[in-house]
Amino acid sequence: MVVLMLVTLYTSRVVLDQLGVVDFGVYNVVGGIVAMLSFLNSSMTNAVQRFFSFAIGEGDSEKLNRYFNVSLAAHVMIAVVVIILTEVLGVWYLENYINIPAERMDTARWVLHFSILSTVFFILQVPFNSMIIAKEQMSIYAYLSIFDGILRLVIAYMLTITIWDKLKAYAVMMAVVPMIVLIIYYVYCRRAFAESRIRNNGSWSILREITGFASWNVFGEISWLLTDQGVNLLINYFYGPAINAARAIGLQVNLAVNKFVQNFQVAVNPQVIKLYAAGDLDAMKRLVFQASRLSFYLLMVLSLPLLFAMEDVLALWLKEVPAKTAVFCRLFLICTLIQIIPNLLAQIARGYGKIRKYTTMVSSTIFLIFPASFLALYLGASPEITVVVAIIAQTSLIFIRMYLIKGMIGMRYMEFTAEVIWPILKVTVAALIVPTLLSVTLESSLLVSFSMIVVSVLSALIASYFVGMTQSERNYILDSVKRRIKI
């Protein structure tokens, strides 16, 4: 996770420097068109992971193999649909609505076609990736993620030496990476898991079961895509590719930091489903409560120093910092800190299976971000208002998700509040005291910013350990440290 964070930040710096602000913005907004039209794949991903984990929880290897083969066939069909949709609708939108310099239109078409190819490879990875996660082979998952990061480092280097159009070269190389990873996924799963052998043992009933579950995710995925790529297209329409570049950097910083928590929760998710399948609801709730708190603490340790020293970090990291980048970075980090609090409650809903009401209410709230952002931009608001709208929506989703999970497993409001929200609030207040006092009393300088980073990290760690953890959790950490020191 540390390697991936550093790779993400470094490659973003090199790519922005080599492409320039405008071409970097063009790549992100054109790639966003493809992402907008790939919601079918996103809807299936959660469903596939849920059914794989459930079959493992039941101890039924034959059922798991049937799920795998049906999901693989479904993702091949999704890939075909995405190619058709993006080649028709994507080209139409690019030709008529994208706000980019006329001389870069031909290159933008090139980017679109190779972004489609890249997306197809990502789609075909899903059944293999889901099998690795469901089997909890996290070391393999980590190695493949690091390998993916190394390939992106190679791309960053190739950009510095290529004599070809750099944006075209970047689009081609970014399509090669998921192709290589797909091949590795296929070879590993075929050798490691008998359940991932390709056989003609699927059935329409299994396909209906998976797609029926996934169908309730479609609205949710469309809502998320509108929040992410849809808002990106709105910003392009109202403000142009330079602001797209600033927003993209903000997302890159957020992604690099959030990757820690995402990978931590990837390890937790299969256990939540398996505990539900085994009927051990008390253990499942304890796991969700503990993982929710630890996820927030982990994210805060990484986010707090950036929140206090963002301008200097960006100046050291990037050769050219687009306008409003620091504002976008801070707002995205705040939004993610709020979003992570109830995030694992969604996994309980997937275990429960009957997700119509849950998906409808959560997705409707997320969906409102897009029209609210459009209205704000139309009325002349600054582009960062789009993230403020998302922060408001994510705050409301904490209470909406608590209400919905209460109806599924009888979880009381005070349970989640006492076990998750209250400890998080105490840790946040405790962690902010010292960095805030320093920021208002010391004049800005590079040395002060470095000191703020160190103090913020230490403050977040100390607050998480002494204020946010139970005695048993502190004892576990101490025992782990002692064992490693002895080694």
Short mmCIF file of C-alpha atoms in Angstrom, two decimals:
data_model
loop_
_atom_site.label_atom_id
_atom_site.label_comp_id
_atom_site.label_asym_id
_atom_site.label_seq_id
_atom_site.Cartn_x
_atom_site.Cartn_y
_atom_site.Cartn_z
CA MET A 1 0.00 0.00 0.00
CA VAL A 2 2.90 2.34 0.76
CA VAL A 3 4.48 1.48 -2.60
CA LEU A 4 1.22 2.10 -4.43
CA MET A 5 0.66 5.46 -2.76
CA LEU A 6 4.15 6.66 -3.66
CA VAL A 7 3.86 5.32 -7.21
CA THR A 8 0.48 7.01 -7.71
CA LEU A 9 1.78 10.36 -6.50
CA TYR A 10 5.03 10.17 -8.49
CA THR A 11 3.45 9.02 -11.75
CA SER A 12 0.80 11.75 -11.49
CA ARG A 13 3.59 14.31 -11.20
CA VAL A 14 5.46 12.98 -14.24
CA VAL A 15 2.36 12.54 -16.39
CA LEU A 16 1.11 16.07 -15.64
CA ASP A 17 4.55 17.49 -16.40
CA GLN A 18 4.92 15.57 -19.68
CA LEU A 19 1.38 16.03 -20.98
CA GLY A 20 0.82 19.57 -19.75
CA VAL A 21 -2.28 20.88 -17.99
CA VAL A 22 -4.53 20.93 -21.07
CA ASP A 23 -3.68 17.43 -22.39
CA PHE A 24 -3.87 16.02 -18.84
CA GLY A 25 -7.37 17.47 -18.57
CA VAL A 26 -8.28 16.15 -22.03
CA TYR A 27 -7.24 12.61 -21.07
CA ASN A 28 -9.29 12.67 -17.88
CA VAL A 29 -12.44 14.10 -19.43
CA VAL A 30 -12.34 11.80 -22.50
CA GLY A 31 -11.63 8.79 -20.29
CA GLY A 32 -14.60 9.90 -18.23
CA ILE A 33 -16.89 9.37 -21.22
CA VAL A 34 -15.92 5.69 -21.31
CA ALA A 35 -16.34 5.36 -17.54
CA MET A 36 -19.82 6.90 -17.81
CA LEU A 37 -20.89 4.17 -20.22
CA SER A 38 -19.40 1.21 -18.30
CA PHE A 39 -21.88 1.21 -15.41
CA LEU A 40 -23.05 -2.34 -16.26
CA ASN A 41 -19.65 -3.71 -15.29
CA SER A 42 -19.58 -1.75 -12.03
CA SER A 43 -23.01 -3.11 -11.15
CA MET A 44 -21.89 -6.70 -11.70
CA THR A 45 -18.64 -6.40 -9.72
CA ASN A 46 -20.28 -6.13 -6.30
CA ALA A 47 -22.74 -8.89 -7.18
CA VAL A 48 -19.99 -11.29 -8.29
CA GLN A 49 -17.91 -10.70 -5.16
CA ARG A 50 -20.98 -11.18 -2.98
CA PHE A 51 -21.98 -14.53 -4.55
CA PHE A 52 -18.40 -15.87 -4.58
CA SER A 53 -17.96 -15.08 -0.87
CA PHE A 54 -21.39 -16.50 -0.03
CA ALA A 55 -20.62 -19.80 -1.81
CA ILE A 56 -17.31 -20.07 0.07
CA GLY A 57 -19.12 -19.30 3.33
CA GLU A 58 -21.48 -22.19 2.57
CA GLY A 59 -18.55 -24.47 1.68
CA ASP A 60 -19.98 -25.29 -1.78
CA SER A 61 -17.09 -25.51 -4.30
CA GLU A 62 -19.27 -26.71 -7.15
CA LYS A 63 -21.61 -23.76 -6.76
CA LEU A 64 -18.60 -21.40 -6.67
CA ASN A 65 -17.35 -22.82 -9.99
CA ARG A 66 -20.79 -22.35 -11.55
CA TYR A 67 -20.91 -18.77 -10.29
CA PHE A 68 -17.44 -18.16 -11.76
CA ASN A 69 -18.27 -19.46 -15.22
CA VAL A 70 -21.57 -17.63 -15.41
CA SER A 71 -19.95 -14.38 -14.27
CA LEU A 72 -17.15 -14.77 -16.84
CA ALA A 73 -19.67 -15.24 -19.65
CA ALA A 74 -21.67 -12.26 -18.37
CA HIS A 75 -18.60 -10.03 -18.35
CA VAL A 76 -17.71 -10.99 -21.91
CA MET A 77 -21.22 -9.87 -22.91
CA ILE A 78 -20.84 -6.66 -20.90
CA ALA A 79 -17.54 -5.94 -22.69
CA VAL A 80 -19.26 -6.25 -26.06
CA VAL A 81 -22.09 -3.92 -24.98
CA VAL A 82 -19.61 -1.36 -23.65
CA ILE A 83 -17.67 -1.37 -26.92
CA ILE A 84 -20.85 -0.72 -28.92
CA LEU A 85 -22.18 1.97 -26.58
CA THR A 86 -18.92 3.87 -26.29
CA GLU A 87 -18.03 3.72 -29.97
CA VAL A 88 -21.44 5.16 -30.86
CA LEU A 89 -22.48 7.45 -27.99
CA GLY A 90 -18.93 8.29 -26.89
CA VAL A 91 -17.86 9.51 -30.33
CA TRP A 92 -21.10 11.49 -30.65
CA TYR A 93 -20.56 13.26 -27.32
CA LEU A 94 -16.89 13.90 -28.08
CA GLU A 95 -17.70 15.47 -31.44
CA ASN A 96 -20.50 17.69 -30.16
CA TYR A 97 -20.02 18.63 -26.50
CA ILE A 98 -16.45 18.22 -25.24
CA ASN A 99 -14.74 21.55 -24.53
CA ILE A 100 -11.15 21.02 -25.78
CA PRO A 101 -8.85 22.89 -28.21
CA ALA A 102 -9.73 22.13 -31.85
CA GLU A 103 -6.18 21.08 -32.70
CA ARG A 104 -6.36 18.27 -30.10
CA MET A 105 -9.63 16.77 -31.36
CA ASP A 106 -7.94 14.09 -33.49
CA THR A 107 -5.80 13.07 -30.49
CA ALA A 108 -8.90 13.01 -28.30
CA ARG A 109 -10.50 10.47 -30.66
CA TRP A 110 -7.39 8.32 -30.32
CA VAL A 111 -7.63 8.57 -26.53
CA LEU A 112 -11.29 7.57 -26.64
CA HIS A 113 -10.65 4.38 -28.65
CA PHE A 114 -7.80 3.19 -26.45
CA SER A 115 -9.73 4.11 -23.28
CA ILE A 116 -12.46 1.77 -24.53
CA LEU A 117 -9.88 -0.99 -25.04
CA SER A 118 -8.50 -0.41 -21.54
CA THR A 119 -12.00 -0.60 -20.07
CA VAL A 120 -12.67 -3.92 -21.82
CA PHE A 121 -9.60 -5.45 -20.18
CA PHE A 122 -10.70 -4.14 -16.78
CA ILE A 123 -14.15 -5.68 -17.31
CA LEU A 124 -12.70 -9.10 -18.09
CA GLN A 125 -10.52 -8.96 -14.95
CA VAL A 126 -13.53 -8.88 -12.60
CA PRO A 127 -14.29 -12.64 -12.23
CA PHE A 128 -10.61 -13.46 -11.61
CA ASN A 129 -10.03 -10.53 -9.26
CA SER A 130 -13.22 -11.40 -7.35
CA MET A 131 -12.09 -15.01 -6.96
CA ILE A 132 -8.74 -13.91 -5.46
CA ILE A 133 -10.50 -11.56 -3.02
CA ALA A 134 -13.18 -14.11 -2.07
CA LYS A 135 -10.44 -16.69 -1.41
CA GLU A 136 -8.69 -14.04 0.71
CA GLN A 137 -5.38 -14.43 -1.11
CA MET A 138 -4.40 -10.91 -0.10
CA SER A 139 -0.67 -11.40 -0.63
CA ILE A 140 -1.27 -12.22 -4.31
CA TYR A 141 -3.67 -9.29 -4.55
CA ALA A 142 -0.96 -7.05 -3.08
CA TYR A 143 1.79 -8.35 -5.39
CA LEU A 144 -0.37 -7.86 -8.47
CA SER A 145 -1.27 -4.36 -7.33
CA ILE A 146 2.42 -3.54 -6.89
CA PHE A 147 3.19 -5.01 -10.31
CA ASP A 148 0.46 -2.81 -11.77
CA GLY A 149 2.11 0.17 -10.06
CA ILE A 150 5.51 -0.77 -11.50
CA LEU A 151 4.03 -0.87 -14.99
CA ARG A 152 2.67 2.64 -14.46
CA LEU A 153 6.15 3.76 -13.41
CA VAL A 154 7.47 2.35 -16.68
CA ILE A 155 4.80 4.32 -18.53
CA ALA A 156 5.85 7.51 -16.75
CA TYR A 157 9.45 6.91 -17.81
CA MET A 158 8.47 6.10 -21.41
CA LEU A 159 6.61 9.41 -21.61
CA THR A 160 9.82 11.26 -20.85
CA ILE A 161 11.70 9.66 -23.79
CA THR A 162 9.03 9.17 -26.45
CA ILE A 163 9.23 11.29 -29.61
CA TRP A 164 5.62 10.46 -30.53
CA ASP A 165 2.62 12.57 -29.50
CA LYS A 166 2.75 12.10 -25.73
CA LEU A 167 -1.01 11.98 -25.19
CA LYS A 168 -1.44 9.30 -27.86
CA ALA A 169 1.47 7.32 -26.43
CA TYR A 170 0.00 7.59 -22.92
CA ALA A 171 -3.40 6.33 -24.09
CA VAL A 172 -1.84 3.31 -25.81
CA MET A 173 0.36 2.36 -22.86
CA MET A 174 -2.51 2.76 -20.38
CA ALA A 175 -4.42 0.17 -22.41
CA VAL A 176 -1.51 -2.28 -22.36
CA VAL A 177 -1.30 -2.34 -18.52
CA PRO A 178 -4.74 -3.90 -17.82
CA MET A 179 -4.15 -6.38 -20.68
CA ILE A 180 -0.97 -7.67 -19.00
CA VAL A 181 -2.65 -7.79 -15.58
CA LEU A 182 -5.60 -9.72 -17.08
CA ILE A 183 -3.23 -12.37 -18.46
CA ILE A 184 -1.55 -12.76 -15.05
CA TYR A 185 -4.95 -13.01 -13.31
CA TYR A 186 -6.03 -15.73 -15.73
CA VAL A 187 -2.86 -17.82 -15.37
CA TYR A 188 -2.76 -17.54 -11.57
CA CYS A 189 -6.45 -18.35 -10.98
CA ARG A 190 -6.37 -21.28 -13.38
CA ARG A 191 -3.44 -22.81 -11.50
CA ALA A 192 -4.38 -21.87 -7.93
CA PHE A 193 -8.15 -22.42 -7.78
CA ALA A 194 -9.98 -25.45 -9.17
CA GLU A 195 -13.18 -23.40 -8.92
CA SER A 196 -11.90 -20.99 -11.55
CA ARG A 197 -11.54 -23.62 -14.27
CA ILE A 198 -13.56 -22.66 -17.33
CA ARG A 199 -16.36 -25.19 -17.85
CA ASN A 200 -19.74 -25.22 -19.53
CA ASN A 201 -21.67 -25.75 -16.31
CA GLY A 202 -23.59 -22.49 -16.00
CA SER A 203 -27.32 -22.08 -16.01
CA TRP A 204 -29.89 -19.40 -16.71
CA SER A 205 -31.09 -19.61 -13.11
CA ILE A 206 -27.64 -18.65 -11.80
CA LEU A 207 -27.37 -15.85 -14.35
CA ARG A 208 -30.79 -14.56 -13.28
CA GLU A 209 -29.72 -14.79 -9.62
CA ILE A 210 -26.55 -12.74 -10.19
CA THR A 211 -28.09 -10.23 -12.61
CA GLY A 212 -31.16 -9.88 -10.39
CA PHE A 213 -28.93 -8.84 -7.50
CA ALA A 214 -26.82 -6.66 -9.80
CA SER A 215 -29.88 -4.96 -11.31
CA TRP A 216 -30.52 -3.17 -8.01
CA ASN A 217 -26.95 -1.89 -8.18
CA VAL A 218 -27.40 -0.34 -11.64
CA PHE A 219 -29.07 2.81 -10.34
CA GLY A 220 -26.40 3.08 -7.66
CA GLU A 221 -23.56 2.77 -10.16
CA ILE A 222 -25.18 5.30 -12.49
CA SER A 223 -25.47 7.66 -9.53
CA TRP A 224 -21.79 7.21 -8.62
CA LEU A 225 -20.73 7.71 -12.24
CA LEU A 226 -22.75 10.91 -12.49
CA THR A 227 -21.17 12.09 -9.24
CA ASP A 228 -17.67 11.37 -10.53
CA GLN A 229 -17.45 11.46 -14.32
CA GLY A 230 -20.73 13.30 -14.86
CA VAL A 231 -19.62 16.18 -12.67
CA ASN A 232 -16.26 16.08 -14.47
CA LEU A 233 -18.08 16.65 -17.78
CA LEU A 234 -20.08 19.49 -16.19
CA ILE A 235 -16.89 21.18 -15.04
CA ASN A 236 -15.44 20.76 -18.54
CA TYR A 237 -18.55 22.35 -20.06
CA PHE A 238 -18.56 25.36 -17.70
CA TYR A 239 -14.83 25.86 -17.01
CA GLY A 240 -12.71 23.93 -19.55
CA PRO A 241 -9.90 21.32 -19.34
CA ALA A 242 -7.60 23.34 -17.03
CA ILE A 243 -10.07 22.96 -14.13
CA ASN A 244 -10.54 19.30 -15.13
CA ALA A 245 -6.80 18.92 -14.57
CA ALA A 246 -7.04 20.51 -11.09
CA ARG A 247 -9.92 18.23 -10.16
CA ALA A 248 -8.09 15.19 -11.56
CA ILE A 249 -5.04 15.95 -9.39
CA GLY A 250 -7.34 16.27 -6.37
CA LEU A 251 -8.79 12.86 -7.19
CA GLN A 252 -5.29 11.41 -7.63
CA VAL A 253 -4.22 12.62 -4.19
CA ASN A 254 -7.45 11.31 -2.70
CA LEU A 255 -7.03 7.97 -4.49
CA ALA A 256 -3.44 7.56 -3.34
CA VAL A 257 -4.41 8.14 0.29
CA ASN A 258 -7.71 6.28 0.12
CA LYS A 259 -6.03 3.23 -1.46
CA PHE A 260 -4.78 2.30 2.01
CA VAL A 261 -8.30 2.10 3.34
CA GLN A 262 -9.73 0.46 0.23
CA ASN A 263 -7.21 -2.38 0.43
CA PHE A 264 -7.80 -2.72 4.17
CA GLN A 265 -11.54 -3.05 3.55
CA VAL A 266 -10.98 -5.45 0.64
CA ALA A 267 -9.57 -7.83 3.23
CA VAL A 268 -12.57 -7.29 5.53
CA ASN A 269 -15.38 -7.55 2.96
CA PRO A 270 -15.28 -11.34 2.34
CA GLN A 271 -15.30 -12.00 6.09
CA VAL A 272 -18.46 -9.91 6.53
CA ILE A 273 -20.29 -11.93 3.86
CA LYS A 274 -19.01 -15.27 5.21
CA LEU A 275 -20.07 -14.44 8.78
CA TYR A 276 -23.53 -13.51 7.51
CA ALA A 277 -23.73 -16.74 5.49
CA ALA A 278 -22.77 -18.68 8.64
CA GLY A 279 -25.47 -16.86 10.63
CA ASP A 280 -23.05 -15.29 13.12
CA LEU A 281 -24.54 -11.77 13.12
CA ASP A 282 -22.94 -10.69 16.39
CA ALA A 283 -19.43 -11.44 15.14
CA MET A 284 -20.26 -9.74 11.85
CA LYS A 285 -21.36 -6.55 13.62
CA ARG A 286 -18.26 -6.53 15.83
CA LEU A 287 -16.06 -6.87 12.75
CA VAL A 288 -17.88 -4.07 10.90
CA PHE A 289 -17.75 -1.71 13.90
CA GLN A 290 -14.06 -2.32 14.52
CA ALA A 291 -13.07 -2.12 10.85
CA SER A 292 -15.09 1.09 10.38
CA ARG A 293 -13.23 2.81 13.22
CA LEU A 294 -9.81 1.58 12.14
CA SER A 295 -10.50 2.59 8.53
CA PHE A 296 -11.21 6.15 9.62
CA TYR A 297 -8.14 6.30 11.86
CA LEU A 298 -5.91 5.02 9.05
CA LEU A 299 -7.32 7.54 6.60
CA MET A 300 -7.00 10.38 9.09
CA VAL A 301 -3.31 9.63 9.77
CA LEU A 302 -2.66 10.03 6.04
CA SER A 303 -5.05 12.92 5.40
CA LEU A 304 -4.39 15.24 8.35
CA PRO A 305 -0.85 16.31 7.33
CA LEU A 306 -2.06 17.01 3.80
CA LEU A 307 -4.97 19.09 5.03
CA PHE A 308 -2.61 21.37 6.98
CA ALA A 309 0.27 21.57 4.45
CA MET A 310 -1.40 21.07 1.08
CA GLU A 311 0.03 24.08 -0.80
CA ASP A 312 3.65 23.27 0.07
CA VAL A 313 3.17 19.57 -0.65
CA LEU A 314 1.74 20.38 -4.08
CA ALA A 315 4.54 22.85 -4.81
CA LEU A 316 7.17 20.21 -4.00
CA TRP A 317 5.28 17.44 -5.80
CA LEU A 318 4.27 19.16 -9.06
CA LYS A 319 6.27 21.37 -11.37
CA GLU A 320 3.10 23.19 -12.42
CA VAL A 321 0.15 23.40 -10.03
CA PRO A 322 -3.16 24.21 -11.78
CA ALA A 323 -5.40 26.81 -10.15
CA LYS A 324 -7.75 25.53 -7.42
CA THR A 325 -5.85 22.24 -7.03
CA ALA A 326 -5.26 22.68 -3.28
CA VAL A 327 -8.95 23.44 -2.68
CA PHE A 328 -10.05 20.34 -4.60
CA CYS A 329 -7.52 18.17 -2.74
CA ARG A 330 -8.66 19.30 0.70
CA LEU A 331 -12.36 18.96 -0.09
CA PHE A 332 -11.96 15.49 -1.59
CA LEU A 333 -10.07 14.30 1.50
CA ILE A 334 -12.78 15.67 3.82
CA CYS A 335 -15.47 14.02 1.69
CA THR A 336 -13.69 10.66 1.84
CA LEU A 337 -13.21 10.88 5.61
CA ILE A 338 -16.97 11.28 5.98
CA GLN A 339 -17.79 8.64 3.37
CA ILE A 340 -15.59 5.98 5.00
CA ILE A 341 -17.53 6.04 8.30
CA PRO A 342 -20.60 4.03 7.16
CA ASN A 343 -18.94 2.39 4.15
CA LEU A 344 -18.84 -1.16 5.52
CA LEU A 345 -22.57 -1.07 6.28
CA ALA A 346 -23.03 -1.60 2.54
CA GLN A 347 -21.33 -4.97 2.92
CA ILE A 348 -23.93 -6.00 5.50
CA ALA A 349 -26.63 -5.09 2.98
CA ARG A 350 -24.95 -7.27 0.35
CA GLY A 351 -24.86 -10.16 2.78
CA TYR A 352 -28.54 -9.64 3.57
CA GLY A 353 -29.26 -9.86 -0.17
CA LYS A 354 -32.60 -8.02 -0.32
CA ILE A 355 -31.18 -4.66 -1.31
CA ARG A 356 -34.00 -2.95 -3.24
CA LYS A 357 -34.89 -0.46 -0.50
CA TYR A 358 -31.25 0.05 0.53
CA THR A 359 -30.04 0.69 -3.02
CA THR A 360 -32.96 2.95 -3.89
CA MET A 361 -32.51 5.27 -0.91
CA VAL A 362 -28.71 5.42 -0.98
CA SER A 363 -28.53 5.80 -4.76
CA SER A 364 -31.21 8.49 -4.81
CA THR A 365 -29.18 10.56 -2.34
CA ILE A 366 -26.01 10.15 -4.40
CA PHE A 367 -27.89 10.87 -7.62
CA LEU A 368 -28.94 14.29 -6.30
CA ILE A 369 -25.29 15.41 -6.31
CA PHE A 370 -25.31 15.72 -10.11
CA PRO A 371 -28.37 17.99 -10.57
CA ALA A 372 -27.42 20.03 -7.50
CA SER A 373 -23.93 20.53 -8.94
CA PHE A 374 -25.35 21.49 -12.33
CA LEU A 375 -27.67 24.05 -10.75
CA ALA A 376 -24.84 25.54 -8.69
CA LEU A 377 -22.50 25.81 -11.70
CA TYR A 378 -25.29 27.18 -13.90
CA LEU A 379 -25.89 29.92 -11.32
CA GLY A 380 -22.20 30.86 -11.46
CA ALA A 381 -20.73 29.05 -8.44
CA SER A 382 -17.05 28.12 -8.34
CA PRO A 383 -16.22 24.57 -9.54
CA GLU A 384 -15.23 23.37 -6.05
CA ILE A 385 -18.89 23.70 -5.00
CA THR A 386 -19.42 20.29 -6.61
CA VAL A 387 -17.35 18.65 -3.86
CA VAL A 388 -19.15 20.63 -1.14
CA VAL A 389 -22.43 19.21 -2.46
CA ALA A 390 -20.92 15.70 -2.26
CA ILE A 391 -19.81 16.31 1.35
CA ILE A 392 -23.38 17.26 2.32
CA ALA A 393 -24.73 14.13 0.60
CA GLN A 394 -22.18 11.83 2.26
CA THR A 395 -22.98 13.26 5.69
CA SER A 396 -26.67 12.52 5.22
CA LEU A 397 -25.84 8.99 4.05
CA ILE A 398 -24.38 8.11 7.45
CA PHE A 399 -27.85 8.37 9.00
CA ILE A 400 -29.67 6.89 6.00
CA ARG A 401 -27.47 3.78 6.05
CA MET A 402 -27.89 3.38 9.81
CA TYR A 403 -31.67 3.46 9.37
CA LEU A 404 -31.60 0.90 6.53
CA ILE A 405 -29.29 -1.57 8.30
CA LYS A 406 -31.49 -1.36 11.40
CA GLY A 407 -34.34 -2.79 9.34
CA MET A 408 -32.15 -5.63 8.00
CA ILE A 409 -30.41 -7.05 11.07
CA GLY A 410 -31.95 -5.11 13.95
CA MET A 411 -28.85 -3.01 14.57
CA ARG A 412 -29.78 -0.24 16.98
CA TYR A 413 -28.85 3.38 16.19
CA MET A 414 -26.99 3.68 19.48
CA GLU A 415 -24.88 0.61 18.68
CA PHE A 416 -23.25 2.20 15.64
CA THR A 417 -23.15 5.62 17.29
CA ALA A 418 -21.45 4.33 20.44
CA GLU A 419 -19.09 1.89 18.73
CA VAL A 420 -18.13 3.97 15.67
CA ILE A 421 -19.30 7.58 15.46
CA TRP A 422 -18.57 8.67 19.02
CA PRO A 423 -14.99 7.28 19.10
CA ILE A 424 -14.33 8.86 15.69
CA LEU A 425 -15.54 12.27 16.88
CA LYS A 426 -13.35 12.11 20.00
CA VAL A 427 -10.29 11.10 17.99
CA THR A 428 -10.89 13.85 15.41
CA VAL A 429 -11.12 16.58 18.06
CA ALA A 430 -8.07 15.28 19.93
CA ALA A 431 -6.00 14.99 16.74
CA LEU A 432 -6.85 18.52 15.56
CA ILE A 433 -5.89 20.43 18.72
CA VAL A 434 -2.09 20.64 18.39
CA PRO A 435 -1.87 21.06 14.57
CA THR A 436 -4.55 23.75 14.64
CA LEU A 437 -2.77 25.72 17.38
CA LEU A 438 0.50 25.55 15.45
CA SER A 439 -1.11 26.60 12.16
CA VAL A 440 -2.63 29.77 13.67
CA THR A 441 0.44 30.79 15.67
CA LEU A 442 3.33 30.08 13.25
CA GLU A 443 4.06 31.96 10.03
CA SER A 444 4.01 29.93 6.83
CA SER A 445 7.33 28.53 5.61
CA LEU A 446 8.74 25.30 4.24
CA LEU A 447 10.17 24.35 7.64
CA VAL A 448 6.84 25.05 9.35
CA SER A 449 5.01 22.93 6.76
CA PHE A 450 7.41 20.03 7.34
CA SER A 451 6.90 20.40 11.09
CA MET A 452 3.12 20.47 10.57
CA ILE A 453 3.28 17.20 8.65
CA VAL A 454 5.25 15.46 11.40
CA VAL A 455 3.09 16.89 14.17
CA SER A 456 -0.14 16.01 12.33
CA VAL A 457 0.89 12.40 11.81
CA LEU A 458 1.98 12.00 15.44
CA SER A 459 -1.16 13.74 16.69
CA ALA A 460 -3.41 11.45 14.63
CA LEU A 461 -1.53 8.32 15.70
CA ILE A 462 -1.54 9.23 19.40
CA ALA A 463 -5.21 10.23 19.37
CA SER A 464 -6.19 7.03 17.53
CA TYR A 465 -4.21 4.84 19.92
CA PHE A 466 -5.12 6.39 23.27
CA VAL A 467 -8.58 7.84 22.55
CA GLY A 468 -10.01 5.71 19.76
CA MET A 469 -8.97 2.15 20.56
CA THR A 470 -10.14 -0.33 23.15
CA GLN A 471 -7.71 -1.82 25.66
CA SER A 472 -7.70 -5.15 23.81
CA GLU A 473 -6.82 -3.38 20.54
CA ARG A 474 -3.97 -1.51 22.21
CA ASN A 475 -2.69 -4.76 23.73
CA TYR A 476 -2.80 -6.43 20.33
CA ILE A 477 -0.74 -3.64 18.76
CA LEU A 478 1.81 -3.73 21.57
CA ASP A 479 2.14 -7.52 21.30
CA SER A 480 2.57 -7.27 17.51
CA VAL A 481 5.29 -4.63 17.88
CA LYS A 482 7.11 -6.68 20.53
CA ARG A 483 7.05 -9.79 18.32
CA ARG A 484 8.47 -7.87 15.36
CA ILE A 485 11.19 -6.26 17.49
CA LYS A 486 12.27 -9.70 18.70
CA ILE A 487 12.40 -10.92 15.10
#
